[in-house]
Every structure is written in C-alpha cells, then in structure tokens.
Coordinates of C-alpha atoms and ligand atoms in Angstrom, one line a residue:
M1 CA 41.5 -21.4 9.2
V2 CA 41.8 -24.2 11.7
S3 CA 45.5 -23.6 12.2
R4 CA 44.9 -19.9 12.7
I5 CA 42.4 -20.6 15.5
I6 CA 44.8 -23.0 17.1
T7 CA 47.6 -20.5 16.9
A8 CA 45.4 -17.8 18.5
C9 CA 44.4 -20.2 21.3
V10 CA 48.0 -21.2 21.9
A11 CA 49.0 -17.5 22.0
A12 CA 46.3 -16.7 24.5
A13 CA 47.2 -19.6 26.7
T14 CA 50.8 -18.5 26.6
V15 CA 49.9 -15.0 27.6
A16 CA 47.7 -16.3 30.4
A17 CA 50.5 -18.6 31.6
L18 CA 52.9 -15.7 31.8
G19 CA 50.4 -13.7 33.8
I20 CA 50.5 -10.8 31.2
S21 CA 47.5 -8.6 31.0
V22 CA 46.8 -7.6 27.4
K23 CA 44.2 -5.0 26.6
P24 CA 41.6 -6.1 24.1
K25 CA 42.1 -4.3 20.8
S26 CA 38.8 -2.3 21.1
E27 CA 39.9 -0.8 24.4
V28 CA 43.3 0.2 22.9
A29 CA 41.4 1.7 19.9
T30 CA 39.3 4.0 22.0
E31 CA 42.5 5.7 23.3
S32 CA 43.3 6.9 19.8
P33 CA 41.5 10.1 18.9
T34 CA 40.8 9.0 15.3
A35 CA 39.7 5.4 16.1
S36 CA 36.1 6.3 17.0
R37 CA 35.4 7.1 13.4
E38 CA 36.3 3.6 12.4
Q39 CA 34.4 1.7 15.1
P40 CA 32.2 3.2 17.7
A41 CA 33.3 2.3 21.2
A42 CA 30.0 1.0 22.4
P43 CA 27.4 0.7 19.7
K44 CA 23.9 0.5 21.1
Y45 CA 23.0 -2.6 19.0
D46 CA 25.1 -5.6 18.0
L47 CA 23.1 -6.4 14.9
L48 CA 20.6 -4.5 12.7
L49 CA 18.5 -6.2 10.1
R50 CA 17.5 -3.3 7.9
G51 CA 14.6 -2.8 5.4
G52 CA 12.9 -6.2 5.5
H53 CA 9.2 -6.9 5.7
V54 CA 8.6 -8.0 9.3
V55 CA 5.9 -10.6 9.9
D56 CA 5.2 -10.8 13.6
A57 CA 1.7 -12.3 14.4
K58 CA 1.9 -11.7 18.1
N59 CA 2.5 -8.0 17.7
K60 CA 0.2 -7.7 14.6
I61 CA 3.0 -6.4 12.4
S62 CA 3.2 -7.0 8.7
A63 CA 5.2 -4.1 7.3
V64 CA 8.7 -2.9 6.4
R65 CA 10.6 -2.5 9.7
D66 CA 14.1 -2.4 10.9
V67 CA 15.0 -4.9 13.7
A68 CA 17.8 -4.2 16.2
I69 CA 19.3 -6.8 18.4
A70 CA 21.5 -6.4 21.5
G71 CA 22.8 -8.9 24.0
G72 CA 21.0 -11.8 22.3
K73 CA 17.6 -10.1 22.6
I74 CA 15.3 -8.1 20.4
A75 CA 16.2 -4.5 21.3
A76 CA 14.0 -2.4 18.9
V77 CA 11.6 -2.8 16.0
A78 CA 10.9 0.4 14.2
A79 CA 10.3 2.0 10.8
K80 CA 13.8 3.5 10.8
I81 CA 16.7 2.7 13.1
D82 CA 20.0 4.5 12.5
P83 CA 22.7 2.1 11.3
A84 CA 25.3 4.3 13.1
E85 CA 23.9 2.8 16.3
A86 CA 24.7 -0.8 15.3
L87 CA 28.0 -2.7 15.3
K88 CA 26.8 -4.6 12.2
T89 CA 24.0 -3.8 9.7
V90 CA 22.6 -6.3 7.2
D91 CA 20.5 -5.0 4.4
V92 CA 17.5 -7.4 4.0
T93 CA 15.4 -5.3 1.7
G94 CA 13.0 -7.4 -0.3
L95 CA 13.1 -10.2 2.2
H96 CA 10.7 -11.3 5.0
V97 CA 11.9 -11.1 8.5
A98 CA 10.1 -13.6 10.7
P99 CA 10.6 -14.8 14.3
G100 CA 12.8 -18.0 14.3
L101 CA 10.6 -20.9 13.1
V102 CA 9.2 -23.2 15.8
D103 CA 8.8 -26.8 14.7
I104 CA 6.9 -28.7 17.4
H105 CA 7.0 -32.1 15.7
T106 CA 10.5 -33.4 15.1
H107 CA 12.6 -36.5 15.9
V108 CA 16.1 -35.5 17.2
Y109 CA 16.9 -38.2 19.8
T110 CA 19.7 -39.8 17.9
G111 CA 23.2 -41.1 18.6
T112 CA 22.2 -44.0 20.8
G113 CA 23.0 -46.5 18.1
E114 CA 19.6 -48.2 18.3
R115 CA 18.6 -49.4 14.9
G116 CA 15.1 -48.6 13.5
S117 CA 14.2 -46.5 16.5
Y118 CA 13.1 -42.9 17.0
A119 CA 15.4 -43.0 20.1
G120 CA 18.2 -43.9 17.7
D121 CA 18.9 -44.2 14.0
N122 CA 15.5 -42.9 12.7
S123 CA 16.2 -39.5 14.3
I124 CA 18.6 -36.8 13.2
Y125 CA 20.9 -34.2 15.0
P126 CA 19.0 -31.0 15.0
D127 CA 21.7 -28.5 14.1
G128 CA 22.3 -30.1 10.8
F129 CA 18.7 -29.5 9.7
T130 CA 17.3 -26.5 11.5
F131 CA 19.2 -23.2 10.9
R132 CA 19.5 -23.8 7.1
V133 CA 15.7 -23.5 7.0
G134 CA 15.1 -20.8 9.5
V135 CA 14.2 -23.1 12.4
T136 CA 15.5 -22.0 15.8
T137 CA 13.4 -24.1 18.1
V138 CA 12.3 -27.8 17.8
A139 CA 10.3 -30.0 20.0
D140 CA 11.1 -33.7 19.9
A141 CA 7.8 -35.6 19.7
G142 CA 8.1 -38.4 22.1
G143 CA 11.6 -39.9 21.4
A144 CA 12.2 -40.1 25.1
G145 CA 10.1 -41.3 28.0
W146 CA 10.7 -40.7 31.7
R147 CA 13.2 -43.6 31.8
T148 CA 15.4 -42.1 29.0
F149 CA 14.9 -38.4 29.2
A150 CA 18.1 -37.7 31.1
D151 CA 20.1 -39.5 28.3
F152 CA 18.2 -37.5 25.7
K153 CA 19.0 -34.2 27.5
D154 CA 22.7 -35.1 27.9
R155 CA 23.1 -36.4 24.4
I156 CA 21.1 -33.8 22.4
I157 CA 19.4 -31.0 24.3
D158 CA 22.5 -29.8 26.2
R159 CA 24.8 -30.0 23.1
S160 CA 22.7 -28.4 20.4
K161 CA 22.7 -24.8 19.3
T162 CA 19.1 -25.2 18.2
R163 CA 16.7 -24.8 21.2
V164 CA 15.5 -28.3 21.8
L165 CA 12.3 -29.0 23.8
A166 CA 10.5 -32.2 24.3
F167 CA 7.2 -33.9 24.4
L168 CA 7.8 -36.7 26.8
N169 CA 6.4 -40.1 25.6
I170 CA 3.8 -41.6 27.9
V171 CA 5.8 -44.8 27.3
G172 CA 8.6 -44.9 29.9
N173 CA 11.0 -46.3 27.4
G174 CA 10.1 -43.8 24.7
M175 CA 9.6 -44.3 21.0
R176 CA 11.7 -47.4 20.6
G177 CA 9.4 -49.6 18.4
G178 CA 6.6 -52.1 18.7
K179 CA 7.4 -54.1 21.8
Y180 CA 7.9 -50.9 23.9
E181 CA 5.3 -48.8 22.3
Q182 CA 2.5 -51.3 22.7
D183 CA 3.3 -52.1 26.3
L184 CA 0.5 -50.7 28.4
A185 CA 2.3 -51.6 31.6
D186 CA 5.1 -49.1 30.7
M187 CA 2.6 -46.2 30.2
E188 CA 2.5 -44.7 33.7
A189 CA 1.0 -41.3 34.3
G190 CA 2.7 -40.8 37.7
P191 CA 6.4 -41.0 36.8
T192 CA 5.7 -39.3 33.4
G193 CA 4.1 -36.3 35.1
D194 CA 6.7 -36.2 37.8
A195 CA 9.6 -36.1 35.2
A196 CA 7.8 -33.4 33.3
K197 CA 7.5 -31.3 36.5
R198 CA 11.3 -31.7 37.1
Y199 CA 12.1 -30.0 33.8
P200 CA 9.6 -27.1 33.3
G201 CA 10.2 -25.2 30.1
L202 CA 12.1 -28.1 28.7
I203 CA 9.5 -30.9 28.7
I204 CA 6.7 -28.9 27.2
G205 CA 4.2 -31.7 26.6
I206 CA 3.3 -35.4 26.7
K207 CA 3.2 -37.5 23.6
T208 CA 1.2 -40.7 22.8
A209 CA 1.9 -42.4 19.5
H210 CA 1.8 -45.4 17.3
F211 CA -0.6 -47.4 19.4
T212 CA -2.4 -50.2 17.6
G213 CA -4.7 -51.6 20.2
P214 CA -8.4 -50.8 20.9
E215 CA -7.8 -49.3 24.3
W216 CA -8.1 -45.6 25.2
A217 CA -5.5 -46.1 28.0
P218 CA -2.5 -44.5 26.2
V219 CA -4.6 -41.3 25.6
E220 CA -6.1 -41.3 29.1
R221 CA -2.8 -41.7 30.8
A222 CA -1.1 -39.1 28.7
V223 CA -3.9 -36.7 29.6
E224 CA -3.5 -37.6 33.3
A225 CA 0.3 -36.9 33.1
G226 CA -0.3 -33.7 31.1
T227 CA -2.9 -32.5 33.7
A228 CA -0.5 -33.2 36.6
A229 CA 2.3 -31.2 34.9
N230 CA 0.0 -28.6 33.4
I231 CA 1.2 -29.1 29.9
P232 CA -0.5 -30.2 26.6
V233 CA -0.7 -33.7 25.2
M234 CA 0.2 -34.4 21.5
V235 CA -1.6 -37.3 20.0
D236 CA -0.4 -39.4 17.1
F237 CA -3.5 -41.6 17.0
G238 CA -1.8 -44.7 15.8
T239 CA -3.8 -47.3 13.9
G240 CA -7.4 -46.2 13.1
R241 CA -9.7 -48.4 15.2
P242 CA -13.5 -48.4 15.3
E243 CA -13.4 -48.8 19.1
R244 CA -11.8 -45.4 19.5
P245 CA -13.1 -43.0 16.8
V246 CA -11.2 -39.7 16.1
S247 CA -14.4 -37.7 16.8
E248 CA -14.6 -39.1 20.3
L249 CA -10.9 -38.3 20.8
V250 CA -11.2 -34.6 20.0
T251 CA -14.7 -34.0 21.4
K252 CA -14.4 -36.0 24.7
K253 CA -11.0 -37.4 25.5
L254 CA -8.7 -34.5 24.9
R255 CA -8.7 -31.2 26.8
P256 CA -8.8 -27.8 25.2
G257 CA -5.2 -27.1 24.3
D258 CA -4.3 -30.7 23.6
I259 CA -2.8 -31.3 20.1
Y260 CA -4.0 -33.6 17.4
T261 CA -1.0 -34.1 15.0
H262 CA -1.0 -35.7 11.5
V263 CA -4.3 -34.0 10.7
Y264 CA -4.0 -34.5 6.9
S265 CA -3.0 -38.1 7.0
G266 CA -6.5 -39.4 6.2
L267 CA -5.6 -42.6 8.1
R268 CA -8.0 -42.2 11.0
G269 CA -11.2 -40.8 9.5
E270 CA -10.1 -37.1 9.2
L271 CA -12.4 -37.0 6.1
D272 CA -15.7 -38.9 6.3
P273 CA -16.6 -41.4 3.5
S274 CA -18.3 -38.6 1.5
G275 CA -15.0 -36.8 1.2
H276 CA -15.9 -34.0 3.6
V277 CA -14.1 -33.1 6.8
N278 CA -15.3 -35.3 9.7
P279 CA -17.7 -32.9 11.6
G280 CA -16.1 -34.1 14.9
L281 CA -12.9 -32.3 13.9
F282 CA -14.8 -29.0 13.7
E283 CA -16.5 -29.7 17.0
G284 CA -13.1 -30.5 18.6
R285 CA -11.7 -27.2 17.3
K286 CA -14.7 -25.4 18.8
R287 CA -13.7 -27.0 22.2
G288 CA -10.2 -25.6 21.8
V289 CA -8.4 -28.8 20.6
I290 CA -5.4 -27.9 18.4
F291 CA -4.8 -29.4 15.0
D292 CA -1.2 -29.7 13.8
V293 CA 0.3 -30.8 10.5
G294 CA 3.1 -33.3 11.5
H295 CA 3.8 -34.0 7.8
G296 CA 6.3 -36.8 8.2
G297 CA 6.8 -39.7 5.9
G298 CA 3.2 -41.0 6.1
S299 CA 0.9 -38.2 7.3
F300 CA 0.2 -35.8 4.5
L301 CA -1.9 -36.3 1.4
W302 CA -3.0 -33.7 -1.2
R303 CA -6.4 -35.6 -1.5
I304 CA -7.0 -35.0 2.2
A305 CA -5.4 -31.6 2.7
V306 CA -6.8 -29.8 -0.4
P307 CA -10.5 -30.5 0.3
A308 CA -10.0 -29.9 4.0
M309 CA -8.4 -26.5 3.4
K310 CA -11.3 -25.7 0.9
E311 CA -13.8 -26.4 3.7
G312 CA -11.9 -24.1 6.0
F313 CA -10.2 -26.8 8.1
I314 CA -6.8 -25.1 8.3
P315 CA -4.1 -26.2 10.6
D316 CA -3.4 -24.3 13.9
S317 CA 0.3 -25.1 13.5
I318 CA 2.6 -26.2 10.7
S319 CA 5.2 -28.8 11.7
T320 CA 7.4 -31.3 9.9
D321 CA 7.6 -34.7 11.8
L322 CA 11.3 -34.4 10.7
H323 CA 13.1 -37.7 10.7
I324 CA 15.5 -39.7 8.6
G325 CA 12.7 -41.0 6.4
S326 CA 10.6 -37.9 5.8
M327 CA 13.5 -35.5 5.1
N328 CA 14.4 -37.0 1.7
A329 CA 10.8 -37.9 0.7
G330 CA 7.8 -35.6 0.3
M331 CA 8.3 -33.6 3.5
K332 CA 11.9 -32.5 3.1
D333 CA 12.0 -29.6 5.6
M334 CA 10.0 -26.9 7.4
L335 CA 10.1 -24.4 4.5
N336 CA 8.9 -27.1 2.0
V337 CA 5.9 -27.8 4.3
M338 CA 5.2 -24.1 4.6
S339 CA 5.4 -23.7 0.8
K340 CA 2.7 -26.4 0.5
F341 CA 0.3 -24.2 2.5
L342 CA 1.3 -21.2 0.4
A343 CA 0.5 -23.3 -2.7
M344 CA -3.0 -24.2 -1.2
G345 CA -3.8 -20.5 -0.9
M346 CA -2.8 -19.6 2.6
S347 CA -1.4 -16.1 2.9
L348 CA 2.3 -15.8 3.7
D349 CA 1.5 -13.9 6.9
D350 CA -0.7 -16.8 8.0
V351 CA 1.8 -19.4 7.0
I352 CA 4.5 -17.7 9.1
A353 CA 2.1 -17.1 12.1
R354 CA 1.3 -20.9 12.1
S355 CA 5.0 -21.7 12.1
T356 CA 6.0 -19.2 14.8
W357 CA 3.6 -17.6 17.2
H358 CA 0.9 -20.3 17.1
P359 CA 3.1 -23.2 17.9
A360 CA 5.0 -21.2 20.6
R361 CA 1.6 -20.5 22.3
E362 CA 0.5 -24.1 21.9
I363 CA 3.5 -25.3 23.9
K364 CA 3.1 -22.4 26.4
Q365 CA 6.5 -20.8 25.5
E366 CA 5.2 -17.4 24.8
E367 CA 8.6 -15.7 24.8
L368 CA 9.2 -17.6 21.5
G369 CA 7.8 -17.1 18.0
N370 CA 7.6 -13.3 18.2
L371 CA 9.8 -10.2 17.9
S372 CA 8.7 -8.3 21.0
V373 CA 11.4 -6.1 22.6
G374 CA 13.1 -8.4 25.1
A375 CA 12.3 -11.6 23.4
P376 CA 15.2 -14.0 22.5
A377 CA 16.7 -12.7 19.2
D378 CA 15.8 -15.8 17.1
V379 CA 15.1 -14.6 13.6
A380 CA 14.5 -16.2 10.2
V381 CA 15.0 -14.0 7.1
L382 CA 13.1 -15.7 4.2
R383 CA 12.9 -15.2 0.5
V384 CA 9.8 -16.0 -1.5
Q385 CA 11.3 -17.4 -4.7
S386 CA 9.2 -17.5 -7.9
G387 CA 9.5 -20.2 -10.5
D388 CA 8.2 -23.6 -11.4
F389 CA 8.3 -25.9 -8.5
G390 CA 6.8 -29.2 -7.4
L391 CA 5.6 -30.3 -4.0
V392 CA 5.2 -34.0 -3.3
D393 CA 2.9 -35.8 -0.7
M394 CA 3.4 -39.1 1.2
Y395 CA 2.3 -41.2 -1.7
G396 CA 4.5 -39.4 -4.2
A397 CA 1.7 -37.3 -5.7
R398 CA 2.9 -33.9 -6.9
L399 CA 1.3 -30.4 -6.8
S400 CA 2.7 -27.7 -9.0
A401 CA 3.6 -24.4 -7.4
K402 CA 4.9 -21.0 -8.5
E403 CA 6.4 -20.1 -5.2
R404 CA 8.9 -21.6 -2.7
L405 CA 10.2 -20.3 0.5
V406 CA 14.0 -20.1 0.9
C407 CA 16.0 -19.2 4.1
E408 CA 18.5 -16.4 3.5
L409 CA 19.7 -15.8 7.0
T410 CA 19.1 -17.3 10.5
V411 CA 19.8 -15.6 13.7
R412 CA 19.9 -17.6 17.0
A413 CA 20.2 -15.8 20.3
G414 CA 21.4 -12.7 18.5
K415 CA 24.0 -14.3 16.3
V416 CA 24.1 -15.1 12.6
V417 CA 24.2 -18.9 12.4
Y418 CA 23.3 -19.4 8.8
D419 CA 23.8 -17.1 5.8
L420 CA 23.0 -18.6 2.4
N421 CA 24.3 -15.9 0.2
G422 CA 26.7 -14.1 2.6
L423 CA 24.4 -11.1 3.1
S424 CA 26.2 -10.4 6.4
R425 CA 29.7 -10.9 4.9
P426 CA 32.1 -8.4 3.3
D427 CA 33.2 -8.7 -0.4
W428 CA 36.6 -10.4 -0.3
Q429 CA 38.0 -7.7 -2.5
S430 CA 37.2 -5.0 0.0
L431 CA 39.4 -6.7 2.6
P432 CA 43.1 -6.2 3.2
A433 CA 45.5 -8.5 1.3
G434 CA 46.1 -11.6 3.5
Y435 CA 42.8 -11.0 5.3
G436 CA 41.9 -13.4 8.2
Q437 CA 38.7 -14.2 9.9
T438 CA 36.0 -11.7 9.5
G439 CA 33.1 -11.1 11.9
D440 CA 32.7 -10.4 15.5
A441 CA 31.4 -12.6 18.3
R442 CA 28.8 -10.0 19.2
W443 CA 26.8 -10.8 16.1
D444 CA 28.6 -13.7 14.3
G445 CA 27.8 -17.2 15.5
L446 CA 29.6 -18.9 12.7
N447 CA 33.3 -18.7 13.3
P448 CA 34.2 -15.3 14.6
L449 CA 37.1 -13.9 16.5
P450 CA 36.3 -13.0 20.1
A451 CA 34.2 -9.9 20.7
G452 CA 35.9 -6.7 19.6
R453 CA 38.8 -8.5 18.0
G454 CA 37.2 -9.0 14.6
S455 CA 36.1 -6.7 11.8
S456 CA 32.6 -5.4 12.3
R457 CA 32.1 -5.4 8.6
Ligands
ZN501 ZN1 6.5 -38.1 14.7

C-alpha cells in the first residue's frame, strides 16, 4: 500500500514536471454515454448514513433518520433520503447516530518530554484515543498556560485531526507539577485573559487545578481572566480545605456558566457527612453553575455517584479527564464513562445529550454537538451492546452492567475516520482481481485515493 502511494505520487510529480495536463478520471468518465450509470457525475451528497436512530438533543430528534453530508457539513436530516443522490451510502440500521462526542476534560499536551507532567508524559496524543470512541472534539483542561500555549498549539492543536480546544491554565506555566501549580505569583489574570482573547474559539475557557493552599486567589484570578475574555472557568478544586468550602465556591465565587469538574470524586465535600448531596451543590446549580464528571484516575466513586444520581444530582456534562493514568484504570475512555451513566439508569438520549450538545453549549461552541444542517459533519455511530460487563471506579470497585456502548463509525468533517467493522467498505470478493485502494477522498478520511479517482463503493 505504501509503495503504491509512493508510486502514484512520483507519477503525479513526473506529469507535473513535464507540464502535461491530465483530466481526472471522473471528468473523462462523464464523456462516455454509459458511464453515468456507474457513477453519477455530481452526486448531491458525499456521504449518506442511512436508517440509523438519530439522537440530536439540540434539534430534539430521537428517531430513525437518514443523515446526508456534503462538503464536510451536515446537508440534510430526513426520514428518507434517496441513496441515488449520494456518492457513498452506509447502512447504519440498528445503530445510534449521534453528533461527534465532545469531551471537555482531557489532557493532550504531550510530546514535550517533561516527565510526570500534564504538559508532557502524563498526557496523550488525541488522535490515538478519540475517533475509536466517537470523540471528534476534545478540550485540554489546563495543560498549557499563557507562557506555553503557543507551543501547545504548534505541537498538538495544529497537527491533530481531532478538533482540539483548550482551557488555559491560570498558572502561566501550565500544569507542570507542584512547584509551578502552587506558585501564586505565576497566576496572573491579565496575561491569561489577554492570551485567551488572542485565540477566540480555540481557548474556550480558563482552568484552575490542583491547588493545595487555603487561599481563594487561584479561583478569583481564573474568574477575573474568564470575565475579561468572556469564557467560562473550569475548576478542579484541588485539596479539600475548610477555609474554602465547595458550597461557597459554587454559590458565591463562581459565575453562572462556570464549570465544577470532578463532581463525583467525594474529595471536597460533594456529599455531606450524612451521605446526602451537599445542599450547596443544588444551590449552585440553581444559580447556573455547571457540574461536570471529569472521571480521571482519582475522581469517580460509585459510593458518591450512585447516591447523588438517586437524589437527582445528575451531571450537566460527561467527560473523561483522559490521561496516561486514567485510560488504563477505571476510566478507560469516553464510551466507558457514558456506559456508567447508562448503568445508573440515565436514558441513552440523555447520556448522548450530556456528551454532545450540553458540553458544546458549556464551552460556547454551539456549532458543535448537534446535527443541524450546516453544522460541521462530525458524527459518531454507536452500538448498544448487550452482555455481562463490569465498570470500575477509581478505587477499583466494580458495578455490573448489561449494556456497553461501542463505536462503530466516526465521521470527522464529513469523512470516515474510524470504521470498526468496515461498514463503509466493500466485501473484498466483490472487487476486481488485483484490486487497489478503495474509497474516495470525498467521504473517506482513512487512506483514499484523491477525489474522483477511487471507487465510490
Ligand atoms: Zn484533569
């Protein structure tokens, strides 16, 4: 395959060097009177996902619908769309078609070589962990601060197929461990807010995290920066301290729209000593403060989550806190965390809403997390698998489950970027002897030939 691509590149380069103009195959084909039967000259849609159960919270759709994609955008959602109008049709009957999942708590600022750091070895490259579980957008939660954001952008954001956004750490040096993260002198609202304003739509929030001291300053300065840039603050409340109770944080210090993550950790008084949800959390929610899962390696316990869910304290958004530690422990991945909420009785529609439209709205990226016509064509096709499963929390306690979510197909910007069972691929026996690359760049993001030169099958 590699040699074939190289050969094609060399051939194209040779043709270009000789100044020869070669018509693309599709143009040649339209000159033949019989060719149009094999491949329409200009199909209206590049990709059609047919027969799946669409769950789109923004548009209040939970029903069997066809979804058509053209030019990287959602082009139509309807009960029936004619496959003749599409270059490529994929039958997704029996599966759920959701907007691409939006995971607003991840750690993807890696590659710097810094040991034991979330701006280094503790973080992971997004593309290796996102598409295989239906995630098309991640927000890095504070890996970079204003001093390091340009490096993060160059190293990760600009090179990833996954859409990568960022909560900028209130610490100028970012999430680089104790000596940096406890340094109040490096928590400056001014330069942090200014950096956020320079990258609108990319820096979508401010993060404060891991603080051990009694001061409110990290939260106050994060809120000041967030106010200056008109973006939300996400709080990892660090070490539980009596000087700064969580109830005061969510009822007084945070603004409506600010995000309290790690809500089921139990480490900062989320449940009161009687085992009931801290009334301050309900009060904070009434004020409009957002509560996010942020599962991670140390922030999700069944003995906190199950009673909280029973009392009606459900999360506004589901997120992973993906990093090198959480991914092999109880958290694993976005679908595993979503499956935990299914297991606690949340409906599938609600689980999907809280993993798509809700987080998109929280970070003010309302073009994401939905399947409106004109929205970026980021789509997750999910299967609800039945069987005997186990879901594990941060202390290794297990909850048995009968269902688990699996990603069958992921579409990013209109192209198939993950396809577990080859739903979009032709049976090899249907292809000519000696077949080459299948697919077409208009819908295939894996390894297609250029547009119009591949098979549309
Ligand atoms: Zn985190």
